[in-house]
Coordinates of C-alpha atoms in Angstrom, one line a residue:
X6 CA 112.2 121.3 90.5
X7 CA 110.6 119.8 87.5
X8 CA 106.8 118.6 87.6
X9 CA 105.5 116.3 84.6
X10 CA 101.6 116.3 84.1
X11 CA 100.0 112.9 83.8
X12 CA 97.4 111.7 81.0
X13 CA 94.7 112.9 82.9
X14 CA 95.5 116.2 82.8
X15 CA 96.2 117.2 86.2
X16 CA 99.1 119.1 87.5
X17 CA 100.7 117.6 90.5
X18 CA 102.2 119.7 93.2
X19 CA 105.2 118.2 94.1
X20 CA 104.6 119.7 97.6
X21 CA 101.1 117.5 98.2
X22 CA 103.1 114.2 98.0
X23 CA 105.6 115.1 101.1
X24 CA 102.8 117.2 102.9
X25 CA 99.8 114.2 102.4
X26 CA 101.6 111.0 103.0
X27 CA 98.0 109.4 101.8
X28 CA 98.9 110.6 98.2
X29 CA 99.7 107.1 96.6
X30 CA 95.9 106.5 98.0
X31 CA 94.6 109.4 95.3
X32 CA 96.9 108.5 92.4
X33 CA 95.2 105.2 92.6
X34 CA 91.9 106.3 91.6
X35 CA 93.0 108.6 88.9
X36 CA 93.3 105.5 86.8
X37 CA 89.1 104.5 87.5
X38 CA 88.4 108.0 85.8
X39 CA 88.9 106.3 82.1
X40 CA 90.2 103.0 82.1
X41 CA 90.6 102.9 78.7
X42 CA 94.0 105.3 79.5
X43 CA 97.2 104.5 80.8
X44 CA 97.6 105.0 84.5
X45 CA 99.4 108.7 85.0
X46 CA 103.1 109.3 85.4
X47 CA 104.5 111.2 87.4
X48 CA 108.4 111.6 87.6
X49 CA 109.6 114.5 90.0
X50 CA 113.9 114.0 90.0
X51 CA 115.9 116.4 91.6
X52 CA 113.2 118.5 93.9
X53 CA 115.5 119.9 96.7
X54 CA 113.3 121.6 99.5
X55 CA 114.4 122.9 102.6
X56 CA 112.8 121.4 105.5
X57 CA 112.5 123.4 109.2
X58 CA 115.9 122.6 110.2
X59 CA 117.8 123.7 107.3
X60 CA 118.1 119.6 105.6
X61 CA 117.3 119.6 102.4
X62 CA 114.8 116.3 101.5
X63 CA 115.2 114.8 98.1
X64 CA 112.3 112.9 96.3
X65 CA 113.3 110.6 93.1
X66 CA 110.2 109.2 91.6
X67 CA 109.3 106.6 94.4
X68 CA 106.1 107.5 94.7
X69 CA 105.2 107.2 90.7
X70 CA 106.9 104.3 90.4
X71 CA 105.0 102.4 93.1
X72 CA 102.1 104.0 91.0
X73 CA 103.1 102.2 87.8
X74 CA 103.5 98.9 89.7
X75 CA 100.2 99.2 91.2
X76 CA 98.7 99.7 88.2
X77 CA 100.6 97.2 86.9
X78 CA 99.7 94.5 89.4
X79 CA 95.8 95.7 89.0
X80 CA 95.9 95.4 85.2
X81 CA 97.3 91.4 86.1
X82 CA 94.4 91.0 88.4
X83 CA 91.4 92.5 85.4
X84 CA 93.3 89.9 82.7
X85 CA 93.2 86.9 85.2
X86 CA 89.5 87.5 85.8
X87 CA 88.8 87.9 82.3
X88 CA 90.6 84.7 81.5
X89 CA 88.1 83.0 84.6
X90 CA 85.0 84.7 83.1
X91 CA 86.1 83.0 79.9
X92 CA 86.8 79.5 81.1
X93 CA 83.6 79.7 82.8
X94 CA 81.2 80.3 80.3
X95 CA 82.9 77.5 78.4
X96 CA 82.4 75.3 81.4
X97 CA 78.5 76.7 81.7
X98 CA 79.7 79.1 84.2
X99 CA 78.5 82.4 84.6
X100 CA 76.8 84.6 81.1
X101 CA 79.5 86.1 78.6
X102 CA 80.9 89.3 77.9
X103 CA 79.8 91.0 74.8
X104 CA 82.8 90.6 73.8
X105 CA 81.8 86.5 73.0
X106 CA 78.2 87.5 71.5
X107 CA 78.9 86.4 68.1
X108 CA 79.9 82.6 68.9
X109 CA 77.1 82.6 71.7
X110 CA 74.7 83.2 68.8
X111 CA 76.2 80.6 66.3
X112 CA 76.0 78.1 69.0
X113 CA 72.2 79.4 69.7
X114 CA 71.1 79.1 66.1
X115 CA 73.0 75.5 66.1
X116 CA 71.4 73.8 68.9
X117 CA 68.3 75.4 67.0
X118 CA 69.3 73.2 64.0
X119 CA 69.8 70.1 66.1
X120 CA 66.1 70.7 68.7
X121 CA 64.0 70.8 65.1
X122 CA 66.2 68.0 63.7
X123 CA 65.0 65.6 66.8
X124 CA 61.7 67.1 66.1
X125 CA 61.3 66.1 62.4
X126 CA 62.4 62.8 63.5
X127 CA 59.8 62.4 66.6
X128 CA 57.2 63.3 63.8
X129 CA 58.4 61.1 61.0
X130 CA 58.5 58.1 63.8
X131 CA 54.7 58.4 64.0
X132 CA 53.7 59.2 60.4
X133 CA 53.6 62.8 60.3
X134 CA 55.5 64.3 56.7
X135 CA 57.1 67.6 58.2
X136 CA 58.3 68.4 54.6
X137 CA 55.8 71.8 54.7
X138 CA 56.8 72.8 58.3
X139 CA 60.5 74.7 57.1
X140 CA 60.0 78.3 58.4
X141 CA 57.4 77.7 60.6
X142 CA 58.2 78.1 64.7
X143 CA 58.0 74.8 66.1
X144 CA 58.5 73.6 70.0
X145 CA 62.5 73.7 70.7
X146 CA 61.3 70.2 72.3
X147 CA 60.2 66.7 71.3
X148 CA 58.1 66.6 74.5
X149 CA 56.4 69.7 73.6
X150 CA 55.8 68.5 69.9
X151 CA 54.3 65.1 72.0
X152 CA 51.9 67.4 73.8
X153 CA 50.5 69.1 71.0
X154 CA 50.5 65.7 68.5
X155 CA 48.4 64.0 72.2
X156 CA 45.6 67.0 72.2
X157 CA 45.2 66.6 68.4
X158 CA 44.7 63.3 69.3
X159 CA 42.2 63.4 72.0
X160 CA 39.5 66.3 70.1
X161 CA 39.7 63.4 66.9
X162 CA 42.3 64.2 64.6
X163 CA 44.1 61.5 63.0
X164 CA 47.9 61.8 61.6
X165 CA 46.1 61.4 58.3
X166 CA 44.4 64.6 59.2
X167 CA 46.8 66.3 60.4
X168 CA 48.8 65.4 57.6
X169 CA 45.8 67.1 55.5
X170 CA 47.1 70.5 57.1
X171 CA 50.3 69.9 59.1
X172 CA 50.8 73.6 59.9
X173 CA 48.2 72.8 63.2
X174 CA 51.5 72.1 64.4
X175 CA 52.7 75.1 64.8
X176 CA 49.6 75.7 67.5
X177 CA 50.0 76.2 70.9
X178 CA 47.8 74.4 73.2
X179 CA 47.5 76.9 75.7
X180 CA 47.9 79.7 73.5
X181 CA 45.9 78.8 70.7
X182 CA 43.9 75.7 71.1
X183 CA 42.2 75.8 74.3
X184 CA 41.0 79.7 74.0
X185 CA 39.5 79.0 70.5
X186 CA 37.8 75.4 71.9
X187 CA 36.6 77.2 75.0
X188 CA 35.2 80.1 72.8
X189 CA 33.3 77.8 70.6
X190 CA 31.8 75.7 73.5
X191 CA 30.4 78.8 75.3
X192 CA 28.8 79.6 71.7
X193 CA 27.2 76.3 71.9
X194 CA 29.2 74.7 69.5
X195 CA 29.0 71.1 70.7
X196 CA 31.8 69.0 71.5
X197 CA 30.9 65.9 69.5
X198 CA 31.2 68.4 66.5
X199 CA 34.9 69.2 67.1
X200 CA 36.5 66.7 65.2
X201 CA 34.8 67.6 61.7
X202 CA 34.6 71.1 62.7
X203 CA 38.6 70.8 62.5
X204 CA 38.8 68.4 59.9
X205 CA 36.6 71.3 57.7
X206 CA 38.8 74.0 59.4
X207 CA 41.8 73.0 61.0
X208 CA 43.1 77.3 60.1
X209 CA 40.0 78.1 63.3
X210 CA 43.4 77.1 65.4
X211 CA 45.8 79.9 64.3
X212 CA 42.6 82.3 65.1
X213 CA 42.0 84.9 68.0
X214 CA 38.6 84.9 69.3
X215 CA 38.7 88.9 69.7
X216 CA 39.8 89.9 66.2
X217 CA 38.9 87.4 64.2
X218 CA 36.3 85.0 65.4
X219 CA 34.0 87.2 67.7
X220 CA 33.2 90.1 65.0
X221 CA 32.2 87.0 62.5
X222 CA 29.7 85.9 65.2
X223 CA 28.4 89.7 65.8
X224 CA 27.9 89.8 62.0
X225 CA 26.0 86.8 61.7
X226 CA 23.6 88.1 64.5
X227 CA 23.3 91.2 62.5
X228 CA 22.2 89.4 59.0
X229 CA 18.9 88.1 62.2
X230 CA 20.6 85.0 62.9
X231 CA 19.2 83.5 65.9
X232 CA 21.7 83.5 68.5
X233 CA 20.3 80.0 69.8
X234 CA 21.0 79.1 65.9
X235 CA 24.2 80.3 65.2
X236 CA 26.2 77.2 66.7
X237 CA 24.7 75.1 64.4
X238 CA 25.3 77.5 61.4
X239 CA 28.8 77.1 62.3
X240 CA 28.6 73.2 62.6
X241 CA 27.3 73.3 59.5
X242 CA 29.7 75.8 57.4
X243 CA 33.0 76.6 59.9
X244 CA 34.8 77.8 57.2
X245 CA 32.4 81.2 57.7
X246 CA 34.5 82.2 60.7
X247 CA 37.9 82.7 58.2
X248 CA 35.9 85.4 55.7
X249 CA 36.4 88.8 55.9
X250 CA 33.2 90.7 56.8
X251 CA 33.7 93.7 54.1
X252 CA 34.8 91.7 51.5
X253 CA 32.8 88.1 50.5
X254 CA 30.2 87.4 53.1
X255 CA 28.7 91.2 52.3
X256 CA 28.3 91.1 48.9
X257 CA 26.4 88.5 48.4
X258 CA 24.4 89.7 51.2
X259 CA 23.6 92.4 49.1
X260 CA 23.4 91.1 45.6
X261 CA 21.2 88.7 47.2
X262 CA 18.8 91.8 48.6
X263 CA 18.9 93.3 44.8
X264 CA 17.0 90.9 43.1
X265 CA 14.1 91.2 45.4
X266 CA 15.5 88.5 47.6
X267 CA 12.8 89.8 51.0
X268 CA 15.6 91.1 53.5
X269 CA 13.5 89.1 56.1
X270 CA 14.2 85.9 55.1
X271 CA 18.3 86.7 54.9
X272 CA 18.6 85.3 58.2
X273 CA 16.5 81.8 57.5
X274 CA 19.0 81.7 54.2
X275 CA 21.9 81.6 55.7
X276 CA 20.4 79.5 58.9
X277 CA 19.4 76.7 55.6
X278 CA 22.7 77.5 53.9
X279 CA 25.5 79.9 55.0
X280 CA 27.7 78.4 52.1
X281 CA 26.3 81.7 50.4
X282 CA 28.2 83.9 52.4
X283 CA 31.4 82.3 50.9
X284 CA 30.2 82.3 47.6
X285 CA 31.7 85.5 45.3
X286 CA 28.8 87.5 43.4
X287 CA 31.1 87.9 40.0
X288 CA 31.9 84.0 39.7
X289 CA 28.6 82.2 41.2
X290 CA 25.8 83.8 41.8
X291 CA 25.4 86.2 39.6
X292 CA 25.6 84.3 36.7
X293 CA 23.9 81.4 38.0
X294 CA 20.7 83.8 38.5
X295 CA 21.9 85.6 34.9
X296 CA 21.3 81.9 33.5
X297 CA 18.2 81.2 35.1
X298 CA 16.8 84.5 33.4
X299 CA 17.8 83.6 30.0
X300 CA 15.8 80.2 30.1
X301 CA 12.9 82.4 31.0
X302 CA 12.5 82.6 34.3
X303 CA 11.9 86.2 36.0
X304 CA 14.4 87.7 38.3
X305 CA 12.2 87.6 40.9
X306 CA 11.0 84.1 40.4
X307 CA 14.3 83.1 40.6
X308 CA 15.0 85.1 44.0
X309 CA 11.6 83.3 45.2
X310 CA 13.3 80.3 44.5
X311 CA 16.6 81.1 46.5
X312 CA 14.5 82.0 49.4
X313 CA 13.0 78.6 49.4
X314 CA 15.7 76.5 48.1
X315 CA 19.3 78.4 49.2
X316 CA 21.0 75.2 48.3
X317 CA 20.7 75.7 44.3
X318 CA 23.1 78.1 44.3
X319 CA 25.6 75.5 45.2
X320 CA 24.9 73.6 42.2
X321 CA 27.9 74.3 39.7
X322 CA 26.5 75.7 37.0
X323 CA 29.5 74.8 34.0
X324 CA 29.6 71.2 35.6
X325 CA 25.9 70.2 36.4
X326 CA 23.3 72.9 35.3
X327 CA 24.3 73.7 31.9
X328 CA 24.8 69.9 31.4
X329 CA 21.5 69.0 32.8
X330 CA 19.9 71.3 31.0
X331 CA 21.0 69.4 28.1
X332 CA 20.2 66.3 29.0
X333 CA 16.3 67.7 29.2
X334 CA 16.2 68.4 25.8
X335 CA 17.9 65.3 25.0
X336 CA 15.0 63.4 26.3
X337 CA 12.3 65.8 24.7
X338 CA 11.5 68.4 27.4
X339 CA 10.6 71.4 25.2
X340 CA 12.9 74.4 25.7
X341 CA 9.8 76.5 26.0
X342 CA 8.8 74.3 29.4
X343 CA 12.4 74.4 30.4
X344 CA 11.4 76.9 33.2
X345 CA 8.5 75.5 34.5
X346 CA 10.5 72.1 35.2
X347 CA 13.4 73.7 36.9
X348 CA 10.7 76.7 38.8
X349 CA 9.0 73.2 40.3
X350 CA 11.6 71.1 40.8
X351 CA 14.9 73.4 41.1
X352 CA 16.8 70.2 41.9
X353 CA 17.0 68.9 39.0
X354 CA 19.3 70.9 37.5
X355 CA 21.6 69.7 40.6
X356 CA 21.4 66.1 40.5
X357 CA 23.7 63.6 38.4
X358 CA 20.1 63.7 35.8
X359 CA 21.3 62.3 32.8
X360 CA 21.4 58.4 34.3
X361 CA 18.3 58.8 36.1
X362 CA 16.5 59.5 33.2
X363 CA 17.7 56.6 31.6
X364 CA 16.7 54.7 34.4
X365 CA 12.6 56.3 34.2
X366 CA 12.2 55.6 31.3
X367 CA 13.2 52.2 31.1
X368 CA 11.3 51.8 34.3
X369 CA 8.1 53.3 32.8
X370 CA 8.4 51.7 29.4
X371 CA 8.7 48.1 31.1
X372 CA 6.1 48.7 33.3
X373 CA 3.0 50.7 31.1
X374 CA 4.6 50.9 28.3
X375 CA 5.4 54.3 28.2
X376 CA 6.5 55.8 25.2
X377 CA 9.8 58.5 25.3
X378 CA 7.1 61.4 24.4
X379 CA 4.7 60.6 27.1
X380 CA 7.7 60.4 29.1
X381 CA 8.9 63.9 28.1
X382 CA 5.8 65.1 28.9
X383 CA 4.8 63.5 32.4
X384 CA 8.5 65.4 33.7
X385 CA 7.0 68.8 31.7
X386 CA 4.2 68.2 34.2
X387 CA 5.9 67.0 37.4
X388 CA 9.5 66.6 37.1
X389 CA 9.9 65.1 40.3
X390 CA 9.3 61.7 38.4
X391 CA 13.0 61.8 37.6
X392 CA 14.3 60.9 41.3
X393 CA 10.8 58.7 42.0
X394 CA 11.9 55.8 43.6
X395 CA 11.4 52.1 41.7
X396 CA 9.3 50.8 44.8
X397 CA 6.7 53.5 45.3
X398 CA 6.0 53.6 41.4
X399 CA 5.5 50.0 41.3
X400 CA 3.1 50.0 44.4
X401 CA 0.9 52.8 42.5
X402 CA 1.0 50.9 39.5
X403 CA -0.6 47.8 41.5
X404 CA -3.4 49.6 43.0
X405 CA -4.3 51.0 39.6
X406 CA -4.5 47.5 38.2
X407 CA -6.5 46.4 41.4
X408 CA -9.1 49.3 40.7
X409 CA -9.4 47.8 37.2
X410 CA -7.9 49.9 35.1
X411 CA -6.7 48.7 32.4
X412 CA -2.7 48.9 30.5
X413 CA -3.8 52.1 28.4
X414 CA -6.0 53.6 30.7
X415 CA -3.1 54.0 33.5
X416 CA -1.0 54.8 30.5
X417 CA -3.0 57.8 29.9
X418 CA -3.9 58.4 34.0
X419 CA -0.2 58.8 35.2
X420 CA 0.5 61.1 31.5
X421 CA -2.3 62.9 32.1
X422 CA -1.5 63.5 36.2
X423 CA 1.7 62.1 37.4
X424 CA 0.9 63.4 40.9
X425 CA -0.6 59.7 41.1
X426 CA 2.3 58.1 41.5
X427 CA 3.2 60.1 44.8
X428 CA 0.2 60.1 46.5
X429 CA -0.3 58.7 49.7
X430 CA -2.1 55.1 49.0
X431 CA -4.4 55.0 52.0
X432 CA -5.5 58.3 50.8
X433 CA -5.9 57.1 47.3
X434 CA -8.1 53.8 48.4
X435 CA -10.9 55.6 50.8
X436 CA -11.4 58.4 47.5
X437 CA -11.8 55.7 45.0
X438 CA -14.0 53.6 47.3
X439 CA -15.8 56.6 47.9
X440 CA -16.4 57.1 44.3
X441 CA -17.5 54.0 43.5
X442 CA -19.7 53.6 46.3
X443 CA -21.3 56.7 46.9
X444 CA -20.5 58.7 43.5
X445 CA -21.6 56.1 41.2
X446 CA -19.4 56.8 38.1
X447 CA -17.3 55.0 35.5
X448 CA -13.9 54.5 35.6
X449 CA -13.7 56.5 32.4
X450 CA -14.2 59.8 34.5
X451 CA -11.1 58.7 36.1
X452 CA -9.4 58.1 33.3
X453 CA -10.6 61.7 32.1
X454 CA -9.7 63.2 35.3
X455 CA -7.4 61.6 36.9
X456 CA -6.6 64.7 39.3
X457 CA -9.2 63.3 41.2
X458 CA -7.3 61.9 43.7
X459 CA -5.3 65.0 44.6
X460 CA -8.5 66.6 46.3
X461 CA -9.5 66.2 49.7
X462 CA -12.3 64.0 50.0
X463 CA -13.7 65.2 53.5
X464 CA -12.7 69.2 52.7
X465 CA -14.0 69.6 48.9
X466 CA -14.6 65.9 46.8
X467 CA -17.9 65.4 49.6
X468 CA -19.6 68.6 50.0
X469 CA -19.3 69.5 46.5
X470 CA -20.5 65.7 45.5
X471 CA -23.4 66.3 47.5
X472 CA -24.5 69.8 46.5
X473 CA -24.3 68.7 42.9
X474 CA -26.7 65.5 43.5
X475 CA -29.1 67.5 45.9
X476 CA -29.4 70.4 42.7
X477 CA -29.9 67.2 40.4
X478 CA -27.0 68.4 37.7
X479 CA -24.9 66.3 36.1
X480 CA -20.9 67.2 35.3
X481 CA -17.9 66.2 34.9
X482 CA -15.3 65.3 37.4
X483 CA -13.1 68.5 36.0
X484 CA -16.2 70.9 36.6
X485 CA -16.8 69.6 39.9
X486 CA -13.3 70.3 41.2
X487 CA -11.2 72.3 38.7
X488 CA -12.2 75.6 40.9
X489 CA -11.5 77.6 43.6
X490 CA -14.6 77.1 46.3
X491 CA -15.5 80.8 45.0
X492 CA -15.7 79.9 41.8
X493 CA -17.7 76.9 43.0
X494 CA -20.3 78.7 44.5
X495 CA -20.8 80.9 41.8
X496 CA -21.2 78.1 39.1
X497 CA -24.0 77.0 41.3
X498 CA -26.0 79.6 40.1
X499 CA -25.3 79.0 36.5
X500 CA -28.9 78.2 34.3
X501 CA -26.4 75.6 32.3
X502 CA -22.8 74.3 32.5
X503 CA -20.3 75.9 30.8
X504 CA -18.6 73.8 28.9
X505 CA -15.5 76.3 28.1
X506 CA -15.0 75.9 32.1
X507 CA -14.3 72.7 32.1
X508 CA -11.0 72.4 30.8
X509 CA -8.4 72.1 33.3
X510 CA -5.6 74.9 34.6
X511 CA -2.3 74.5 34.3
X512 CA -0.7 72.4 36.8
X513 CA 1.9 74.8 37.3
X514 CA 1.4 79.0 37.2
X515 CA 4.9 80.7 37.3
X516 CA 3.2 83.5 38.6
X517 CA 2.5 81.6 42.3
X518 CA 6.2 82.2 42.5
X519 CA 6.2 86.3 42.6
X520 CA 4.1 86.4 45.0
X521 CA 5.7 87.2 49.4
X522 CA 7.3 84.1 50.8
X523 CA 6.1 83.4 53.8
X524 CA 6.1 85.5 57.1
X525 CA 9.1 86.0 59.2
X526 CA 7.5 84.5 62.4
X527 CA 6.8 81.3 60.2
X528 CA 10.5 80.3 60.5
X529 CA 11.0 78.1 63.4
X530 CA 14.6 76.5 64.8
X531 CA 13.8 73.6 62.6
X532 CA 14.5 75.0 59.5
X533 CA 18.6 74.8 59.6
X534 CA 18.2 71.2 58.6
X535 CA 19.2 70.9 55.3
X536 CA 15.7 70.9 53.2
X537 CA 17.1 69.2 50.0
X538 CA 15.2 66.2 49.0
X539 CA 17.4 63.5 48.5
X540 CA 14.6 61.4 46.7
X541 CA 10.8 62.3 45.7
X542 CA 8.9 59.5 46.9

């Protein structure tokens, strides 16, 4: 008897095939063990055993062989399937084998190439340039695409806009779009605001409202932002919500704080002008205060000034402060006054200046015949003259010619006190009527005093009038008002007027400006319109 042990490694008794006729049932599931091996063979030839009645029974390999042909037919049946697997996945059938992964993906990554295709063209038919849009995901659609191209469409945006900043289009609209709109609403940002909102910031899109836009907010309401304020701070300057909060927005926070700017009025700042917390402290404001210094105005003058006008540290100062600097002394300003003009009137040095004061000083030459000294020096005294408006100046000029002044007088009025020509004229008309009514002075006190008409007539030009008649003293216009009501009271007592005290105080003390701004609680909602005066009239 010879016994022949298969590739799975079990002997085979040659005595379990004639005793179990169910045998070729086993030898069938040898092959499931690993079907990555052939099925077993088993060969028994020549196995003589004696059976009860003496016979001998002789076994030559039929039940291997119908083994091998099972295994055979089985191994038919796997192929076919295969081959059916295969035709139908061509077909769309049913998902391929791994086997087939690498031409699955090339056809993935092609009908890739061909969706974006159809895209670029959808966006080119309506005007859109996708030229930056390589590498960026994109809707696998052209109805997608439609949707998002539509919503831009409905908050405002134009193609030229979204041409401006094409990459909006790789925003979802229900992943990106609406949560970041509905964030913004609930602040109180208001809708009709949208559409420049995302003109100014179209990035506010790729933004999420828990890491990146909700801890800006939270910081604003730290630097004492009213809540109730802080949509309109972000109308205003939306381009605060894409700043890091330990890099640009805190340092000039704090460089800010370091010249003496009061740490209570921070928040009324940033409510006037939050472009500050995008400035950088190395290349703006630092030496835009530096520069302010060196033309002789003190540190903390110059953070007084920030506190009331934010909006000068916008001006450039290469490009428009240096120049119109210049342009001052050009036109005589004396570098020594230099700070005075710019601590009254920090506009200036913001403005396009150099055609406006051509423009004065033609104006006042053809209209008093103002020489380019006295001009020099009426903007040494109130440089607001520069942006005073041709109609207003004219209208001054009349009721100073109605009063009967004459050409040189007014010359030497509006040198001497330039205030005149912003005055209120209803104002103007019930002091000089008062004057020449009840005071009964020349017009050359006027002309000394021309300040005059900036005094209150009921609060201080009246009761001081009639003190000085009832006492029976006789003074000048300048010793009558030049003084505090203190100083008033005391020259009442004087056996004779001094004469030294009648000269008149500067109309501008650099020193007003180092004194506390104003109290916190005096900031009122009001204040986040934009306080720059367009025009001094």
């Amino acid at each position: 008897m010879s016994v022949q042990i298969g590739h799975t490694g079990f002997l085979i008794k040659p005595s379990l095939f004639v005793s179990h006729p169910e045998f070729s049932a086993l030898t069938f599931h040898i092959p499931q063990l690993n079907s990555s091996l052939s099925s077993p063979q088993i060969t028994c030839s020549n196995v003589d055993k004696r059976n009860g009645n003496g016979s001998n029974t002789r076994i030559q390999y039929s039940v291997a062989e119908r083994t091998v042909s099972e295994s055979s037919s089985r191994s038919n049946s796997n192929r076919n399937r295969s081959s059916n697997r295969l035709g139908g996945r061509k077909q769309g059938g049913s998902n391929s084998t791994t086997l087939y992964s690498r031409p699955s993906l090339l056809e993935m990554k092609n009908d890739r190439v061909i969706n974006r295709a159809r895209v670029y063209e959808f966006l080119k038919s309506i005007g859109i340039v996708p030229d930056e849009l390589d590498g960026l995901e994109l809707p696998v659609t052209v109805e997608v695409m439609r949707e998002r191209v539509d919503f831009l469409h409905k908050l405002g945006l134009t193609i030229e806009d979204i041409n401006n900043y094409p990459l909006v289009l790789g925003c979802s609209v229900k992943k990106n779009m609406i949560p970041v709109l509905d964030y913004l609403g609930k602040l109180g940002v208001r809708k009709a605001t949208f559409t420049n909102f995302l003109r100014r910031y179209p990035q506010v899109l790729h933004s999420s409202v828990v890491v990146d836009l909700a801890p800006v907010v939270k910081y604003l309401q730290g630097m004492d932002i009213r809540p109730n304020v802080i949509p309109r701070v972000l109308e205003k300057y939306p381009e605060v919500l894409g700043f890091k909060l330990e890099g640009t927005m805190s340092t000039s926070v704090a460089y800010l704080v370091g010249i003496g700017v009061a740490r209570r009025e921070i928040g009324g700042l940033l409510t006037r002008y939050p472009e500050v917390l995008g400035m950088r402290v190395g290349r703006t404001i630092k030496p835009f205060v530096e520069y302010l210094e060196d033309l002789g105005i003190p540190r903390l003058a110059v953070a007084r000034l920030i506190e009331n006008r934010p909006h000068m540290l916008g001006f450039g100062l290469e490009n428009q402060v240096k120049p119109n600097v210049e342009a001052l002394l050009e036109f005589g300003v004396g570098r020594e006054s230099l700070a005075s003009v710019i601590a009254q009137y920090p506009e200036i040095v913001g403005i396009d200046l150099k055609e406006k004061l051509i423009s004065q000083q033609t104006l006042f030459k053809s209209s008093i015949d103002l020489d380019p000294a006295d001009f020099s020096r009426m903007i040494e005294k109130m440089p607001q003259v520069v942006s005073l408006s041709r109609s207003p100046f004219m209208k001054h000029v009349d009721f100073l010619k109605h009063c009967g002044f004459s050409l040189p007088q007014m010359k030497k009025m509006v040198v001497g006190c330039p205030q005149l020509l912003a005055l209120n004229l209803d104002i103007m008309k019930l002091s000089f009527n008062y004057f020449q009514e009840q005071m009964g002075r020349d017009l050359d006190d006027l002309v000394e005093f021309p300040a005059f008409f900036t005094y209150g007539l009921e609060s201080t030009v009246k009761p001081r009038d009639r003190l000085v008649r009832k006492m029976g003293l006789k003074c000048s216009l300048g010793w009558l008002l030049n003084c505090s009501d203190e100083k008033f009271e005391e020259r009442m007592n004087y056996d004779s007027i001094d004469l030294e005290e009648m000269e008149m105080e500067p109309s501008f003390n650099m020193n007003s400006l180092l004194s506390p701004s104003r109290d916190e609680d005096e900031f009122s909602e009001d204040d986040d319109v934009d306080s720059e005066d367009d025009e001094y009239v």
